[in-house]
Every structure is written in structure tokens, then in C-alpha cells.
CSV table of N, CA and C and ligand atoms in Angstrom, one decimal:
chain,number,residue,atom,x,y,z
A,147,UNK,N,-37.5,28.4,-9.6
A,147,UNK,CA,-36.7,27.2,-9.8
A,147,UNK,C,-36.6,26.3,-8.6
A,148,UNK,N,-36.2,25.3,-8.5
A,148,UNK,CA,-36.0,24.1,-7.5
A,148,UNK,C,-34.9,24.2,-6.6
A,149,UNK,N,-34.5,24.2,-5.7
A,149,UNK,CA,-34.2,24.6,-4.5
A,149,UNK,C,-32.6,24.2,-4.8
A,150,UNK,N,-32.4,22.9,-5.3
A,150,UNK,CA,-30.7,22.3,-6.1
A,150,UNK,C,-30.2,22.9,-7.1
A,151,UNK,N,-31.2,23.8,-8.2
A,151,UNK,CA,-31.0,24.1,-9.0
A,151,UNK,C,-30.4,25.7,-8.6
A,152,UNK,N,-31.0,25.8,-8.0
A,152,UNK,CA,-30.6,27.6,-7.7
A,152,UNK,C,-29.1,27.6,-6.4
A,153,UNK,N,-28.7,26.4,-5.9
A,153,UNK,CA,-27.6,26.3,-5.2
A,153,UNK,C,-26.6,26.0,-6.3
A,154,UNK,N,-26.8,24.8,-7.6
A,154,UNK,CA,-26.0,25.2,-8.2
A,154,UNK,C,-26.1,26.4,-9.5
A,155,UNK,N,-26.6,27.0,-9.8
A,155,UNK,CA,-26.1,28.1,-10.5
A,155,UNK,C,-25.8,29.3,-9.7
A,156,UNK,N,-26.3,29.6,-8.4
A,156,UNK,CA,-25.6,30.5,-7.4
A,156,UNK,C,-23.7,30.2,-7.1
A,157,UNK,N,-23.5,29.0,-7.4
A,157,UNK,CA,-22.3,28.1,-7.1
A,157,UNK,C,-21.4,28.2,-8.3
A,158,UNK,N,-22.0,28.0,-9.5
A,158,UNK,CA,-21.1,28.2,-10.7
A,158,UNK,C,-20.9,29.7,-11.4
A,159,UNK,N,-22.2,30.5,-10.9
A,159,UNK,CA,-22.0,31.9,-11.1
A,159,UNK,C,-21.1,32.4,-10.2
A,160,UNK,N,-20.9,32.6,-8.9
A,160,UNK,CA,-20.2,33.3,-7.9
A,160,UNK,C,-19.4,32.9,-7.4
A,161,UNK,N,-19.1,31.5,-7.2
A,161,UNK,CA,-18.2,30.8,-6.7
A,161,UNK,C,-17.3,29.7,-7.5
A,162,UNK,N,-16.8,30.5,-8.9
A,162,UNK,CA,-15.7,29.7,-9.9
A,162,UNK,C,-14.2,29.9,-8.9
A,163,UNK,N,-14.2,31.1,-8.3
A,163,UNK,CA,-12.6,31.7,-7.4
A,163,UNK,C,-12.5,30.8,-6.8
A,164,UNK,N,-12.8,30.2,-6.0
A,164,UNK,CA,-12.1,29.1,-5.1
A,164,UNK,C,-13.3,28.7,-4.7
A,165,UNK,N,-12.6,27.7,-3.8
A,165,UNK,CA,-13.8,26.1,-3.4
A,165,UNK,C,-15.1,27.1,-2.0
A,166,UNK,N,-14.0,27.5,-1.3
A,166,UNK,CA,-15.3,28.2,-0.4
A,166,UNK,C,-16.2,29.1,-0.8
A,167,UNK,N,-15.8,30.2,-1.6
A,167,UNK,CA,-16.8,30.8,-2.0
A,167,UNK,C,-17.8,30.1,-2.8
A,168,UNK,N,-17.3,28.4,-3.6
A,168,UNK,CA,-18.5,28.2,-3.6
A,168,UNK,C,-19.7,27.5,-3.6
A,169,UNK,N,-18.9,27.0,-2.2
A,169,UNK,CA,-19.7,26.7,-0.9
A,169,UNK,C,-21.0,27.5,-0.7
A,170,UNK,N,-20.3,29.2,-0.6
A,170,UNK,CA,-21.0,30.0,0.5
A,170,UNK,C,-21.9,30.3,-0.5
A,171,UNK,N,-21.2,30.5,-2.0
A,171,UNK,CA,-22.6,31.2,-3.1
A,171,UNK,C,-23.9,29.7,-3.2
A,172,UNK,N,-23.5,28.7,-3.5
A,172,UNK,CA,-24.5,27.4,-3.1
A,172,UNK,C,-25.8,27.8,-2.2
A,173,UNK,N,-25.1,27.6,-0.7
A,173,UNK,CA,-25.8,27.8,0.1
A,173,UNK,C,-26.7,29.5,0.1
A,174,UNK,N,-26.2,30.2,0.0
A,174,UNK,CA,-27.1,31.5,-0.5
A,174,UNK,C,-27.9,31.5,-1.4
A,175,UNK,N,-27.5,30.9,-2.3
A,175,UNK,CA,-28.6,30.4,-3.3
A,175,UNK,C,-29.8,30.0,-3.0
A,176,UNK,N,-29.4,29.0,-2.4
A,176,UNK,CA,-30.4,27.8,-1.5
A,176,UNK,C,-31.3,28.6,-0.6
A,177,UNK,N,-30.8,29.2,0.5
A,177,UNK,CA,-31.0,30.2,1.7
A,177,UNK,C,-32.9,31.0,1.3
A,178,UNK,N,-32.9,31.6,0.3
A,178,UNK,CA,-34.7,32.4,0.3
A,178,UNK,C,-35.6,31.5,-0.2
A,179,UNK,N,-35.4,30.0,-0.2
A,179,UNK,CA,-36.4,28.7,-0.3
A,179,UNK,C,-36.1,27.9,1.0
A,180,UNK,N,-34.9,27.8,1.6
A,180,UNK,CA,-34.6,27.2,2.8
A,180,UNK,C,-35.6,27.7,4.2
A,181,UNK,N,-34.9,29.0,3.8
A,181,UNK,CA,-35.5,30.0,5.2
A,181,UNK,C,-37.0,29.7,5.3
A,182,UNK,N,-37.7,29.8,4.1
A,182,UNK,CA,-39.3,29.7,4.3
A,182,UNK,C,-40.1,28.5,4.7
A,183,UNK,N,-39.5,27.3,3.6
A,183,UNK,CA,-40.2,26.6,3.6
A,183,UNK,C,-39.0,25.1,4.5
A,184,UNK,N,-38.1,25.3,4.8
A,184,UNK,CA,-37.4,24.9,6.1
A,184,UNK,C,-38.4,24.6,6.9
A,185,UNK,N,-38.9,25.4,7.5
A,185,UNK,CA,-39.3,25.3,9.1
A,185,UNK,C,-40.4,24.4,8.6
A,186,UNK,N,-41.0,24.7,7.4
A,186,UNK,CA,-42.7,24.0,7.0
A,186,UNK,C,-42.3,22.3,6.7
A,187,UNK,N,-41.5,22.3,6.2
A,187,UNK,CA,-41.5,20.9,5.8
A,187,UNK,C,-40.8,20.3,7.0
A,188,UNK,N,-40.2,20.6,7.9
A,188,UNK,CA,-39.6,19.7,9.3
A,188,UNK,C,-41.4,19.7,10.1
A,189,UNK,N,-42.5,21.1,10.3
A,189,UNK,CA,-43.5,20.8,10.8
A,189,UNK,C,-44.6,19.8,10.1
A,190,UNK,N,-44.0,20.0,8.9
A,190,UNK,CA,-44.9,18.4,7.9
A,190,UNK,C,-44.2,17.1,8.2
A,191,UNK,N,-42.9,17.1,8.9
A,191,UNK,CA,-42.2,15.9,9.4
A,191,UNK,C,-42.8,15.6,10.8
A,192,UNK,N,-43.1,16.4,11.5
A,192,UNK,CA,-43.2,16.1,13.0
A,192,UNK,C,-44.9,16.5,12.7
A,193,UNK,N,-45.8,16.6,11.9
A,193,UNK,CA,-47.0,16.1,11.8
A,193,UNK,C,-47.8,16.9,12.4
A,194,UNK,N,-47.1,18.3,12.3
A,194,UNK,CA,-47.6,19.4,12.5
A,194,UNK,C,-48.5,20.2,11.6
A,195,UNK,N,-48.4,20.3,10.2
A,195,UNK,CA,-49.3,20.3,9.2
A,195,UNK,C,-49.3,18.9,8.3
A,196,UNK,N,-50.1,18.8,7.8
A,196,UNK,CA,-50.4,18.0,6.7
A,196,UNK,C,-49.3,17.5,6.1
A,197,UNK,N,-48.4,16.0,5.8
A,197,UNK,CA,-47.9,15.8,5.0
A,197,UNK,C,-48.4,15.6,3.4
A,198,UNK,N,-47.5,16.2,2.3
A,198,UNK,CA,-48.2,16.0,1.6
A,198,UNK,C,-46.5,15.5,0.3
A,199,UNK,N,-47.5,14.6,-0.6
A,199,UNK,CA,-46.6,14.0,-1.7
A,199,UNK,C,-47.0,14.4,-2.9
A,200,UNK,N,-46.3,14.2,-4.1
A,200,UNK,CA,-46.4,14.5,-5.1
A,200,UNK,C,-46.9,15.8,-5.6
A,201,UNK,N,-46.3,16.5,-6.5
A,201,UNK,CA,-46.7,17.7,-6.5
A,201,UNK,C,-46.4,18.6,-5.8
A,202,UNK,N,-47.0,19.8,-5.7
A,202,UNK,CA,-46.8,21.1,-4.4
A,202,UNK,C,-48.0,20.6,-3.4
A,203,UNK,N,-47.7,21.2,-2.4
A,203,UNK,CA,-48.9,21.3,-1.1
A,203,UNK,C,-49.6,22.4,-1.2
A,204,UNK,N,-50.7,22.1,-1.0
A,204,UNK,CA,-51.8,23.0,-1.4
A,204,UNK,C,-51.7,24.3,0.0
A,205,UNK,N,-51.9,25.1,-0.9
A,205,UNK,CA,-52.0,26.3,-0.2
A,205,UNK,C,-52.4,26.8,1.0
A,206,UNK,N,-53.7,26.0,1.0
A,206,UNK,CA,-54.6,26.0,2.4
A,206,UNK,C,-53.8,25.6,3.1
A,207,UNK,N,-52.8,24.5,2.9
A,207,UNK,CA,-52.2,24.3,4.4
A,207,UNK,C,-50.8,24.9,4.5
A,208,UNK,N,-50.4,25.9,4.2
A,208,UNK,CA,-49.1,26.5,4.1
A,208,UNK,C,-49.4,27.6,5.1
A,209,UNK,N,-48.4,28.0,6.4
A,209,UNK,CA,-48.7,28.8,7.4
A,209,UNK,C,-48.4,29.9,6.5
A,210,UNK,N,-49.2,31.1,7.6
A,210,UNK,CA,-49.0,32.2,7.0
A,210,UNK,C,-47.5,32.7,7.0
A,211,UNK,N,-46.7,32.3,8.5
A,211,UNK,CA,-45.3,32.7,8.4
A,211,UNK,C,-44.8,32.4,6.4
A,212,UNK,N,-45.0,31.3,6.5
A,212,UNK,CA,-44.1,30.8,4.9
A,212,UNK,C,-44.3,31.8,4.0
A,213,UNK,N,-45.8,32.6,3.9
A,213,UNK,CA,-45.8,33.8,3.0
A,213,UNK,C,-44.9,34.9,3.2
A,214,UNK,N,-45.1,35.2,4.5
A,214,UNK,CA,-43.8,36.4,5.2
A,214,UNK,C,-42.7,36.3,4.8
A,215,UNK,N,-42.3,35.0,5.4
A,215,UNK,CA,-40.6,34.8,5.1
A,215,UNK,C,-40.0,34.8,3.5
A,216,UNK,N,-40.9,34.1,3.0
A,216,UNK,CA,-40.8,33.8,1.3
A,216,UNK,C,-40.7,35.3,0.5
A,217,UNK,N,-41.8,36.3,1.1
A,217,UNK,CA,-41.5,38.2,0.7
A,217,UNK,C,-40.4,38.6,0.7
A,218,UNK,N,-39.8,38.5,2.2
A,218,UNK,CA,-38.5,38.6,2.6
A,218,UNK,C,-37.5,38.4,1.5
A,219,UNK,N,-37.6,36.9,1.7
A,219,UNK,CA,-36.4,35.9,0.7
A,219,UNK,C,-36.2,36.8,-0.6
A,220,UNK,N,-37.6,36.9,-0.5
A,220,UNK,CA,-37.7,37.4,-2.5
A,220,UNK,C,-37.8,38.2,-2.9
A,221,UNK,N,-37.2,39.3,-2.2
A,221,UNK,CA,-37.5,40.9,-2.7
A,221,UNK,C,-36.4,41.1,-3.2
A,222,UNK,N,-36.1,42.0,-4.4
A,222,UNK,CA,-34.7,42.4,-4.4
A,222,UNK,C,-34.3,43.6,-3.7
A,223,UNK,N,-35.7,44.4,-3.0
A,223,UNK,CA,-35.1,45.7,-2.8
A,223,UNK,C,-34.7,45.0,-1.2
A,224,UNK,N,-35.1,44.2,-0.2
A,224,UNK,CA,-34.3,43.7,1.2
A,224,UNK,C,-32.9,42.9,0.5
A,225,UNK,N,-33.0,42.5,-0.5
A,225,UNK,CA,-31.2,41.8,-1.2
A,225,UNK,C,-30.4,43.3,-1.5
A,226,UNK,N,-30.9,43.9,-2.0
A,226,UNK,CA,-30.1,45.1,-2.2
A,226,UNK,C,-29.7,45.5,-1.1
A,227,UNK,N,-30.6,46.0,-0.1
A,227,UNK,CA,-30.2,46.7,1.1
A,227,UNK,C,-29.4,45.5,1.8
A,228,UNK,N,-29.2,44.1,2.1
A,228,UNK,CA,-28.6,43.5,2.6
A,228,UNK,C,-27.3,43.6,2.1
A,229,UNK,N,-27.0,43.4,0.2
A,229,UNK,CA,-25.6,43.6,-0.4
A,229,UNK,C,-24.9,44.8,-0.4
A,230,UNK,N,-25.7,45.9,-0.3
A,230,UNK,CA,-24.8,47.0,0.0
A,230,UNK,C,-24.7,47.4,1.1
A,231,UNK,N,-25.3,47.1,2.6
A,231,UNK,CA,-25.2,47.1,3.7
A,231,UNK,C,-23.7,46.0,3.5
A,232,UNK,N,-23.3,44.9,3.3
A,232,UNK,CA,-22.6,44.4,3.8
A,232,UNK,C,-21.4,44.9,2.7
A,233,UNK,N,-21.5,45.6,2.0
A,233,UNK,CA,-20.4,45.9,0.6
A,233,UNK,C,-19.5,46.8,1.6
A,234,UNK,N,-20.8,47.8,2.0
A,234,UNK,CA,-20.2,49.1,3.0
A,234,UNK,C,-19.2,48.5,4.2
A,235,UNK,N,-19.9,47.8,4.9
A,235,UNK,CA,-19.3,47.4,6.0
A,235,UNK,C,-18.3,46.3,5.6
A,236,UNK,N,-18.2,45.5,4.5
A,236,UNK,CA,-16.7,44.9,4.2
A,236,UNK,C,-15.4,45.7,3.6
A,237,UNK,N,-16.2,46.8,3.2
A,237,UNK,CA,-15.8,48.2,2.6
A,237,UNK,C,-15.6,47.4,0.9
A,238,UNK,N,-16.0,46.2,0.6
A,238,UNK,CA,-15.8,45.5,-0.8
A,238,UNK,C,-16.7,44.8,-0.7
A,239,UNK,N,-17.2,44.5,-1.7
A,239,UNK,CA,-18.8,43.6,-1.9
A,239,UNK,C,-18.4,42.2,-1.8
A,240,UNK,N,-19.2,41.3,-1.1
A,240,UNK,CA,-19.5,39.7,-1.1
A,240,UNK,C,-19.7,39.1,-2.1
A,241,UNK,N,-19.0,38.8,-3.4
A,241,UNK,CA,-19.9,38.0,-4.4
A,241,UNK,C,-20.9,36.9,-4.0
A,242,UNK,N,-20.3,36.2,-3.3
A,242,UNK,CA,-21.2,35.0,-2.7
A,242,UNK,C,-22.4,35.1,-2.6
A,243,UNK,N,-22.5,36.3,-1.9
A,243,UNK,CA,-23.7,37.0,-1.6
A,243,UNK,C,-24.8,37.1,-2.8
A,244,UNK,N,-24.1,37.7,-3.9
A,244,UNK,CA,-24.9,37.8,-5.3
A,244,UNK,C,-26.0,36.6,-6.0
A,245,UNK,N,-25.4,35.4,-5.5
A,245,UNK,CA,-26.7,34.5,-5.6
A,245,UNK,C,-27.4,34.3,-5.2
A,246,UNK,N,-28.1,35.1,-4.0
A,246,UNK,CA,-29.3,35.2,-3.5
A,246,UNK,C,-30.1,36.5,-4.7
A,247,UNK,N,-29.8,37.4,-5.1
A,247,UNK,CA,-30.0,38.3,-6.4
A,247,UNK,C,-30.3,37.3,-7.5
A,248,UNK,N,-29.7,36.7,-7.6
A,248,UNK,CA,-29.9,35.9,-9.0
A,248,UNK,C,-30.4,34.6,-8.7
A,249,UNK,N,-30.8,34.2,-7.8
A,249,UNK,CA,-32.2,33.4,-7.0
A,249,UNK,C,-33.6,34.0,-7.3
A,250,UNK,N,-33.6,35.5,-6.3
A,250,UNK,CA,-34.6,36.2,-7.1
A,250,UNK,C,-34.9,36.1,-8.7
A,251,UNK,N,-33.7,36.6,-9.3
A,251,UNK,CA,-34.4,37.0,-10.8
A,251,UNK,C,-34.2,35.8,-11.2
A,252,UNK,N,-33.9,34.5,-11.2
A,252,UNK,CA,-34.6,33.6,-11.5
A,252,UNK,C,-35.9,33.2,-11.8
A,253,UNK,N,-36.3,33.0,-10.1
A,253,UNK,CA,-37.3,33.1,-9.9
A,253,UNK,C,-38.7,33.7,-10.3
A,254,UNK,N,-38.6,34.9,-10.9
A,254,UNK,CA,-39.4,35.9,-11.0
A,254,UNK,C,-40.3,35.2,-12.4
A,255,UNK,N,-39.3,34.8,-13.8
A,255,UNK,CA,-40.1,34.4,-14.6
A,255,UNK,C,-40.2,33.0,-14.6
A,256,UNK,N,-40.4,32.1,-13.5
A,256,UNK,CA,-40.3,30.4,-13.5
A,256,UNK,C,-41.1,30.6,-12.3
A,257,UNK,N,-42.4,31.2,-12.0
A,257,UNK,CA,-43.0,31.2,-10.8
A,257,UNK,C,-44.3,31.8,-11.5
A,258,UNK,N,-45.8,31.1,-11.8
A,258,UNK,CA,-46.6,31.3,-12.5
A,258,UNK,C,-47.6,32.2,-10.8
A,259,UNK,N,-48.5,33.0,-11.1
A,259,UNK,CA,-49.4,33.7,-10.0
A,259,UNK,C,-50.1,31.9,-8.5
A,260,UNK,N,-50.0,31.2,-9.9
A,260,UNK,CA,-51.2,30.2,-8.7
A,260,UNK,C,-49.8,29.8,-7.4
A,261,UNK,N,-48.7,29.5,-7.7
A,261,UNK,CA,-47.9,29.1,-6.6
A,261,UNK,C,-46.5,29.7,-6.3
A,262,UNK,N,-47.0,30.9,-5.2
A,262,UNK,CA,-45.8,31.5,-5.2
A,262,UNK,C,-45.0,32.3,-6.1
A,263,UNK,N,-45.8,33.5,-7.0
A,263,UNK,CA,-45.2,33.9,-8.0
A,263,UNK,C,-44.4,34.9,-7.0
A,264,UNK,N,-42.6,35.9,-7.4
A,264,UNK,CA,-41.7,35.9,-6.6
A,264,UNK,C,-42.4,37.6,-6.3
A,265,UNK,N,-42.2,38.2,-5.4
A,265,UNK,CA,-42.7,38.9,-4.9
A,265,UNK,C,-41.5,40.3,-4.7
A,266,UNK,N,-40.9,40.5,-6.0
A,266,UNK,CA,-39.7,41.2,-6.0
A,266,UNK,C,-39.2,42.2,-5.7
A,267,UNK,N,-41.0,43.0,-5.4
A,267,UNK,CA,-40.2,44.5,-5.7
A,267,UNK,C,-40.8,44.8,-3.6
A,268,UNK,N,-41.2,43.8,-3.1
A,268,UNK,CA,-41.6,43.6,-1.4
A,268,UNK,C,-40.8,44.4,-0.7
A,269,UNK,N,-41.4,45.5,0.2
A,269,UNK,CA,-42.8,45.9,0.1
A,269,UNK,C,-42.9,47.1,-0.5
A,270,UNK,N,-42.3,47.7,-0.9
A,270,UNK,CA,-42.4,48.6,-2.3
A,270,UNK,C,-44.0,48.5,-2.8
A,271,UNK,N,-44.2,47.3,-3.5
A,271,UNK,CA,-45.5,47.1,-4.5
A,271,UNK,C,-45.6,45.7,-4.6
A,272,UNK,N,-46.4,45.1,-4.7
A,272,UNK,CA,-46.8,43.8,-5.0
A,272,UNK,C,-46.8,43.2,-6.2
A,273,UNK,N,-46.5,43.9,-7.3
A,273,UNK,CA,-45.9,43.3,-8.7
A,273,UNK,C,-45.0,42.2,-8.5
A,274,UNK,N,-45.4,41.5,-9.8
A,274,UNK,CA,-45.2,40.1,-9.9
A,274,UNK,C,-45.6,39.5,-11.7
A,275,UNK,N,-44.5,38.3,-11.6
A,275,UNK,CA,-44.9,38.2,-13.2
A,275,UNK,C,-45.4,37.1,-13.2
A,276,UNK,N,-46.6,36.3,-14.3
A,276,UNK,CA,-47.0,35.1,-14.0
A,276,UNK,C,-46.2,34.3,-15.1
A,277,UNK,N,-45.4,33.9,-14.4
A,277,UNK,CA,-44.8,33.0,-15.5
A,277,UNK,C,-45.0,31.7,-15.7
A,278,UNK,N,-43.8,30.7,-16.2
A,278,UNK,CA,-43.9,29.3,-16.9
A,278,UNK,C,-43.5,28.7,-15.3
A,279,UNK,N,-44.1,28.1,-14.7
A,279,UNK,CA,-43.4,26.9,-13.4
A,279,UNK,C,-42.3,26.4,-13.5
A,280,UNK,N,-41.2,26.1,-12.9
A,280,UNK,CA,-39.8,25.8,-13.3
A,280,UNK,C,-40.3,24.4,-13.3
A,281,UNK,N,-41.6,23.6,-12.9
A,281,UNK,CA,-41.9,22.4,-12.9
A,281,UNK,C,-42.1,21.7,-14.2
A,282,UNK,N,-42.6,22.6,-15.6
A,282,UNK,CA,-42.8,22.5,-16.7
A,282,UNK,C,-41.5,22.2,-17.3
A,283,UNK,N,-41.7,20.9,-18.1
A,283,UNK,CA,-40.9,20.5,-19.3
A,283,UNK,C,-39.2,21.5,-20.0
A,284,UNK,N,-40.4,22.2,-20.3
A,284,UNK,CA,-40.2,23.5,-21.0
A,284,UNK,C,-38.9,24.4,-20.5
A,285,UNK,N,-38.9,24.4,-18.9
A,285,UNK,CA,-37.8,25.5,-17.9
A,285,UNK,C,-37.0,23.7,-17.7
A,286,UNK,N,-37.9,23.0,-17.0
A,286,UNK,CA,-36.9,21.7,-16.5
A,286,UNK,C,-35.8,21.3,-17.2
A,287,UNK,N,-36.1,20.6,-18.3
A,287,UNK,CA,-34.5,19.8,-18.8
A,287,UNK,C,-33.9,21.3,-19.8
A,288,UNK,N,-34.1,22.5,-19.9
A,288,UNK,CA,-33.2,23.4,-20.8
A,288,UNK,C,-32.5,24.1,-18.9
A,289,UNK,N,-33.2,23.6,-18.0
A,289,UNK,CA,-32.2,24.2,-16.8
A,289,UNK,C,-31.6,22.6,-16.4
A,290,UNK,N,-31.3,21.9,-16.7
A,290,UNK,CA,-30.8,20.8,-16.4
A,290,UNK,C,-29.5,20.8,-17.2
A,291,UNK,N,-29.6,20.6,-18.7
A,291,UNK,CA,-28.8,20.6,-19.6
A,291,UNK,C,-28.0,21.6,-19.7
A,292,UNK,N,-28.8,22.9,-19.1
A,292,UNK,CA,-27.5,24.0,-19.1
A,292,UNK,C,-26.6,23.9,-17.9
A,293,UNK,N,-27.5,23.3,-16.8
A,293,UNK,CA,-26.3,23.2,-15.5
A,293,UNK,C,-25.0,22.5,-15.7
A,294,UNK,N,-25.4,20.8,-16.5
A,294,UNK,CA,-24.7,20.2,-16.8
A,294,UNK,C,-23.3,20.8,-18.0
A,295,UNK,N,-23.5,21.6,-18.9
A,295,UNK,CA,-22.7,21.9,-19.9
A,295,UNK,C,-21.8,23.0,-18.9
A,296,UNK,N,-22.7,23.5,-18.4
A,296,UNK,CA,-21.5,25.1,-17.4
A,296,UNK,C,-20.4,23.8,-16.2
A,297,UNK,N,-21.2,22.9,-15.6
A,297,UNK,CA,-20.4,22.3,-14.9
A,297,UNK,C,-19.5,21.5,-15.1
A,298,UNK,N,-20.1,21.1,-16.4
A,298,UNK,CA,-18.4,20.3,-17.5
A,298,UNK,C,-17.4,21.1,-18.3
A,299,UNK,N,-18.3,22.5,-18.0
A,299,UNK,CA,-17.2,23.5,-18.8
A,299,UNK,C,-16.2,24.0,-18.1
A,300,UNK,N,-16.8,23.8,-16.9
A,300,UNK,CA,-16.1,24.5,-15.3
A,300,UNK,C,-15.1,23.6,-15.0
A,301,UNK,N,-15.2,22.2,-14.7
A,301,UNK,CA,-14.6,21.3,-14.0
A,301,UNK,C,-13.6,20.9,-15.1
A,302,UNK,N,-13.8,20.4,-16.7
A,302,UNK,CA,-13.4,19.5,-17.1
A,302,UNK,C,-12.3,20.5,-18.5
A,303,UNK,N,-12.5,21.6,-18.6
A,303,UNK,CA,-12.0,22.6,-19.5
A,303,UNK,C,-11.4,23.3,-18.7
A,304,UNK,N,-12.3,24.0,-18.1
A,304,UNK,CA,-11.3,25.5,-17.2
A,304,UNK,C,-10.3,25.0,-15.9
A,305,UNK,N,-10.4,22.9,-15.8
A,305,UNK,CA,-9.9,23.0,-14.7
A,305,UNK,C,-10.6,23.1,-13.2
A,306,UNK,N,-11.8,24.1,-13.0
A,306,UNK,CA,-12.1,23.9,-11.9
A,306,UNK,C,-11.2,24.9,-11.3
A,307,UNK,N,-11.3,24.8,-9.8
A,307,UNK,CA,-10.1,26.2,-8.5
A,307,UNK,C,-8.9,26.0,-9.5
A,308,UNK,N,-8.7,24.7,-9.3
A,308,UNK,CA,-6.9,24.7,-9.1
A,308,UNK,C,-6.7,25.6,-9.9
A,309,UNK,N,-7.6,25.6,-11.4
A,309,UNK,CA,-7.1,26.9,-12.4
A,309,UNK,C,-6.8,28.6,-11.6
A,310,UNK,N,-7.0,28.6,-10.8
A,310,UNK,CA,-7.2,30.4,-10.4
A,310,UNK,C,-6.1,30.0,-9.3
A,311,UNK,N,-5.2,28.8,-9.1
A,311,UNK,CA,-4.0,28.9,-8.4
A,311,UNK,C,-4.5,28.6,-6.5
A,312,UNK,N,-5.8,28.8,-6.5
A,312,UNK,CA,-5.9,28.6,-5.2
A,312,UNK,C,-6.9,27.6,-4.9
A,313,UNK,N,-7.0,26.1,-3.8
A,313,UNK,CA,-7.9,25.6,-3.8
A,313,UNK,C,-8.5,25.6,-2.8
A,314,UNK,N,-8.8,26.5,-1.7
A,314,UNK,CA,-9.7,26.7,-0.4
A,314,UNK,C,-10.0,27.9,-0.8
B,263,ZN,ZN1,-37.2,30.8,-4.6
């Protein structure tokens, strides 16, 4: 899925309790597309690799780090070990946290083999599913329209924070 798309459903999944959490579930969201492809697209700004428009950028010019980091991002078994590492040591789990998990399994079937299919079960095994491109018709406006209906259902029905009594 698209890098706005997965900040907000990490945002309206984990972060309905109040306004920071979800802030933090957003940006987690965001965070295993940021981390990778961050550093690649500021080096396509300073003209370090290839700028490129329309479409994806072709492969050939994608550093190898971006494969690394992107394994990382997209494993669930390093999100596991990260969420219950930090459950233990809060001695209570982060929900915020949880949208990075549901980043991955997003991802997994909206990621076809030719670009970046999600690499979930890293480094376990290299399974992977080829699915539909979240760039296709098809995932695009049925993940648009649903953002929109949870976000009107959030804000303009349930109220939004103020409902849950707290608004920070
Ligand atoms: Zn991703």
C-alpha cells in the first residue's frame, strides 16, 4: 500500500484513544516505507542516484541497502520480536506500535513479486505472495473509499477523542 495510506489506517486502527497515540500509530505506520526508501529518495534529491518520475524507479537503480532495510521493515517475525520486547519491558503492550504489524499484513497481499513483494516471514524463509499492486484500480479507490467512510465514521459519528473523554 502507499506510504499515506498505511499512516492512515495505522492511525484509525490504533490510535481512536486519544490524539497522541494517534500520532504515534500514523507515523509507525509510515516508519517500514520511510526507513527504506527515506534515505533513497533524499539520494535521488541530492543526485545521488537517478531521479526518476512517474511510476516506480526501476530496480537497477535502487541501492542494495533499500533491499536490507525494506526485509527489516517487513518481517513480522523482527515486529514480533520488537512488540513483545517492548510489551515485556512496558510490562503492557504499545498499541501504537501495532501498526507497523498491520503495515506488514497489508502489504503482503498489495505487493505483486516484480516490485517489492513483502518479505514477511525475514529471515526465517523468503516466502512471499504475488499479489495485486496497491497501484491497481482494483486495491486503489476500494482503499480510498474505505479510508474515507472509517474517517467520517470516526470524526463525524463517534465524535473523534473528545468521545473517549480525553484529548491529548
Ligand atoms: Zn510497506
Amino acid at each position: 500500500m502507499d506510504v499515506f495510506s498505511h499512516g492512515l489506517w495505522g492511525g484509525i486502527a490504533f490510535g481512536r484513544r486519544r490524539k497522541r497515540d494517534f500520532w504515534a500509530a500514523a507515523l509507525l505506520g509510515m516508519l517500514p516505507d520511510l526507513v527504506p526508501f527515506g534515505p533513497f529518495f533524499l539520494m535521488a534529491l541530492l543526485g545521488i542516484v537517478p531521479l526518476h518520475f512517474g511510476g516506480p524507479p526501476s530496480l537497477d537503480n535502487i541501492p542494495q541497502f533499500v533491499f536490507s532495510l525494506y526485509s527489516v521493515t517487513h518481517s513480522l517475525v523482527v515486529f514480533a520480536l520488537v512488540f513483545g520486547s517492548v510489551w515485556v519491558w512496558r510490562k503492557r503492550a504499545y498499541l501504537p506500535l501495532a501498526a507497523w504489524g498491520l503495515h506488514i499484513l497489508v502489504d503482503i497481499p498489495t505487493h505483486s513479486t516484480e516490485f517489492f513483494p513483502t518479505p514477511f516471514l525475514w529471515p526465517l524463509s523468503s516466502a512471499h505472495v504475488n499479489g495485486v499492486p496497491w497501484s491497481h484500480p482494483f486495491i486503489f479507490f476500494p482503499d480510498v473509499i474505505l479510508l474515507i467512510v472509517l474517517y467520517v465514521w470516526f470524526f463525524k459519528i463517534k465524535g473523534g477523542w473528545k468521545a473517549n473523554g480525553k484529548q491529548i
